[in-house]
Amino acid sequence: MAHAMSDDQVAGELRKMTAFIRQEALEKAKEIQIKADEEFAIEKSKLVRQETSSIDSQYEKKFKQAGMSQQITRSTLANKTRIKVLSARQELLDDLFEQARGKLAGYSKDKGKYQELCKNLILEGLYAMNENKVVVRARKEDYDVVKKAIEGAKDEYKKSMNIKEIKVELDEKNPQPEGCSGGASVVGGGGRIDINNTLDERLKLLETDALPMVRTSLFGKNENRRFTD
């Protein structure tokens, strides 16, 4: 027959149960804390990795932007410098041909040399035209010199081409315009073909044809230039 527990026994059993429950609660709380710490560490590590990746990505982007900005700046400065150099060179060439243009008018002062020059210019026109009748146009002040030059050109042309006659007349009704520096033009084909051998026109041709050679003589060969014209 079971005996009823005394008050002390009941109190002792309650203390044991309370201690057990307390121990269980402490262990459970410890487990929860450990798990929470683990989850926190994992989440923290994840956040750190994300932020690190974001910072790396932003840094890389800014680094690339800075590099690109530097490239653009260097390219812009290089282009500006190149343009300045080309502009300075062009100004020098323009000045060079302008000086040559200013000296053209004085070329006719030496009548002997000028007559020989006009003869050669007319002769060149005769060969190019290859007709038996042409007219020559010149400045009014050069008419006397050009008439003599025409005779010299005719004689040399007839001898060279082995022909008896060619008609070359000075067109006094249509002189070269005011401001012309000299020389002559040979007109044929019924007035439709004009071989312009004035000094001004020859200088224009020189600017175009001789420019690469002049540029190389002044500034040296440009290794980056693919074409020479």
C-alpha positions as CSV (number, residue, x, y, z in Angstrom):
1,M,0.0,0.0,0.0
2,A,1.5,3.3,-1.2
3,H,2.3,5.9,1.4
4,A,1.5,9.5,0.9
5,M,4.6,11.7,0.5
6,S,5.4,14.1,3.1
7,D,5.6,17.8,2.4
8,D,9.4,17.6,2.4
9,Q,9.4,14.8,-0.1
10,V,6.9,16.8,-2.3
11,A,9.1,19.8,-2.1
12,G,12.2,17.8,-3.0
13,E,10.5,16.3,-6.1
14,L,9.4,19.8,-7.1
15,R,13.0,21.0,-6.8
16,K,14.2,18.1,-8.9
17,M,11.6,18.8,-11.6
18,T,12.3,22.6,-11.5
19,A,16.1,21.9,-11.9
20,F,15.5,19.5,-14.7
21,I,13.2,22.0,-16.6
22,R,15.7,24.7,-15.9
23,Q,18.5,22.6,-17.3
24,E,16.5,21.7,-20.3
25,A,15.7,25.4,-20.8
26,L,19.3,26.4,-20.5
27,E,20.4,23.8,-23.0
28,K,17.7,24.7,-25.4
29,A,18.6,28.4,-25.0
30,K,22.2,27.5,-25.7
31,E,21.3,25.6,-28.8
32,I,19.2,28.5,-30.0
33,Q,22.0,30.9,-29.3
34,I,24.5,28.8,-31.1
35,K,22.2,28.4,-34.1
36,A,21.5,32.1,-34.1
37,D,25.2,32.9,-34.0
38,E,25.8,30.5,-36.8
39,E,23.0,32.0,-38.9
40,F,24.2,35.5,-38.0
41,A,27.8,34.6,-39.1
42,I,26.5,33.1,-42.4
43,E,24.3,36.1,-43.1
44,K,27.1,38.5,-42.1
45,S,29.6,36.7,-44.4
46,K,27.0,36.8,-47.2
47,L,26.4,40.5,-46.7
48,V,30.2,41.1,-46.5
49,R,30.7,39.2,-49.8
50,Q,27.9,41.1,-51.5
51,E,29.2,44.5,-50.3
52,T,32.7,43.5,-51.2
53,S,31.6,42.4,-54.7
54,S,29.6,45.6,-55.1
55,I,32.6,47.8,-54.0
56,D,34.9,45.8,-56.4
57,S,32.4,46.2,-59.2
58,Q,32.0,50.0,-58.5
59,Y,35.8,50.4,-58.3
60,E,36.4,48.5,-61.5
61,K,33.7,50.6,-63.2
62,K,35.2,53.8,-61.9
63,F,38.7,52.6,-62.8
64,K,37.6,51.8,-66.4
65,Q,35.8,55.2,-66.6
66,A,39.0,57.0,-65.4
67,G,41.1,55.0,-67.9
68,M,38.7,55.9,-70.7
69,S,38.7,59.5,-69.6
70,Q,42.5,59.6,-69.7
71,Q,42.5,58.0,-73.1
72,I,40.0,60.6,-74.4
73,T,42.0,63.4,-72.9
74,R,45.3,62.1,-74.4
75,S,43.6,61.7,-77.7
76,T,42.1,65.1,-77.6
77,L,45.4,66.7,-76.7
78,A,47.2,64.7,-79.4
79,N,44.6,65.8,-82.0
80,K,44.8,69.4,-80.9
81,T,48.6,69.3,-81.1
82,R,48.5,67.6,-84.5
83,I,46.0,70.2,-85.8
84,K,48.2,73.1,-84.6
85,V,51.3,71.5,-86.2
86,L,49.5,70.9,-89.5
87,S,48.0,74.5,-89.4
88,A,51.5,76.0,-88.8
89,R,52.9,73.9,-91.6
90,Q,50.1,75.0,-94.0
91,E,50.6,78.6,-93.0
92,L,54.3,78.3,-93.8
93,L,53.6,76.7,-97.2
94,D,50.9,79.3,-98.0
95,D,53.4,82.0,-97.1
96,L,56.1,80.4,-99.2
97,F,53.8,80.3,-102.3
98,E,52.5,83.8,-101.6
99,Q,56.1,85.0,-101.6
100,A,56.7,83.2,-104.9
101,R,53.5,84.8,-106.3
102,G,54.8,88.2,-105.3
103,K,58.0,87.7,-107.3
104,L,56.2,86.6,-110.5
105,A,55.5,90.2,-111.6
106,G,59.2,91.0,-111.4
107,Y,60.2,88.1,-113.6
108,S,59.3,90.1,-116.8
109,K,61.9,92.9,-116.0
110,D,64.7,90.9,-117.6
111,K,63.4,91.1,-121.2
112,G,65.9,88.5,-122.6
113,K,65.0,85.8,-120.0
114,Y,61.4,86.7,-120.2
115,Q,61.2,86.4,-124.0
116,E,62.9,82.9,-123.8
117,L,60.4,81.9,-121.1
118,C,57.4,83.0,-123.2
119,K,58.9,81.2,-126.2
120,N,59.1,78.0,-124.2
121,L,55.6,78.4,-122.8
122,I,54.1,79.0,-126.3
123,L,56.1,76.1,-127.7
124,E,54.7,73.8,-125.0
125,G,51.2,75.0,-125.9
126,L,51.8,74.3,-129.6
127,Y,52.9,70.7,-128.9
128,A,49.9,70.2,-126.7
129,M,47.5,71.7,-129.2
130,N,49.0,70.0,-132.3
131,E,47.1,72.3,-134.8
132,N,48.2,74.3,-137.7
133,K,46.4,77.5,-136.7
134,V,46.3,78.9,-133.1
135,V,46.3,82.3,-131.4
136,V,48.3,83.5,-128.4
137,R,47.0,85.7,-125.6
138,A,49.2,87.7,-123.4
139,R,49.3,90.9,-121.4
140,K,49.2,94.2,-123.3
141,E,52.5,95.3,-121.9
142,D,54.1,92.1,-123.1
143,Y,53.0,92.3,-126.8
144,D,56.4,93.3,-128.2
145,V,58.2,90.5,-126.3
146,V,55.5,87.9,-127.0
147,K,55.6,88.7,-130.8
148,K,59.3,87.9,-130.8
149,A,58.7,84.8,-128.7
150,I,56.0,83.6,-131.1
151,E,58.5,83.8,-134.0
152,G,61.1,81.8,-132.1
153,A,58.5,79.2,-131.0
154,K,57.2,78.8,-134.6
155,D,60.7,78.2,-136.0
156,E,61.5,75.7,-133.3
157,Y,58.2,73.9,-133.7
158,K,58.4,73.7,-137.5
159,K,61.9,72.3,-137.2
160,S,61.0,69.8,-134.6
161,M,57.8,68.6,-136.3
162,N,59.3,68.8,-139.8
163,I,56.6,71.0,-141.2
164,K,56.8,74.0,-143.5
165,E,54.3,76.3,-141.9
166,I,52.1,76.9,-138.9
167,K,50.0,80.0,-138.3
168,V,50.4,81.5,-134.8
169,E,48.9,85.0,-134.2
170,L,48.8,87.3,-131.2
171,D,45.2,87.9,-130.2
172,E,45.4,91.6,-129.3
173,K,41.6,91.9,-128.9
174,N,41.6,89.5,-125.9
175,P,44.5,90.3,-123.7
176,Q,45.2,88.6,-120.4
177,P,43.1,90.1,-117.6
178,E,44.4,92.8,-115.3
179,G,46.6,91.4,-112.5
180,C,48.0,88.7,-114.6
181,S,51.7,88.2,-113.8
182,G,52.8,87.3,-117.3
183,G,53.3,84.3,-119.6
184,A,50.9,83.3,-122.3
185,S,48.0,81.0,-123.3
186,V,47.7,79.2,-126.6
187,V,44.1,78.9,-127.9
188,G,42.9,76.5,-130.6
189,G,40.0,74.4,-131.6
190,G,38.1,77.4,-132.9
191,G,38.5,79.1,-129.5
192,R,37.2,76.1,-127.5
193,I,40.6,74.9,-126.2
194,D,42.8,77.1,-124.1
195,I,46.2,75.9,-122.9
196,N,46.8,78.3,-120.1
197,N,50.5,78.8,-119.6
198,T,50.4,82.1,-117.7
199,L,52.8,82.4,-114.8
200,D,49.9,82.5,-112.3
201,E,48.5,79.3,-113.7
202,R,51.9,77.6,-113.7
203,L,52.3,78.5,-110.0
204,K,48.9,77.0,-109.2
205,L,50.0,73.8,-110.9
206,L,53.2,73.9,-108.9
207,E,51.3,74.3,-105.7
208,T,49.4,71.1,-106.5
209,D,52.0,69.0,-108.2
210,A,55.1,70.0,-106.2
211,L,53.4,70.3,-102.8
212,P,54.4,66.8,-101.6
213,M,58.0,67.4,-102.6
214,V,58.1,70.8,-101.0
215,R,56.4,69.4,-97.8
216,T,59.0,66.7,-97.6
217,S,61.9,69.1,-98.2
218,L,60.7,71.4,-95.4
219,F,59.4,68.9,-92.8
220,G,60.9,65.6,-93.7
221,K,59.1,62.4,-94.7
222,N,56.0,61.5,-92.7
223,E,56.0,57.8,-92.0
224,N,52.3,57.8,-91.2
225,R,51.3,59.3,-94.6
226,R,49.9,56.6,-96.9
227,F,49.6,58.9,-99.9
228,T,51.9,61.6,-101.1
229,D,49.4,64.0,-102.8
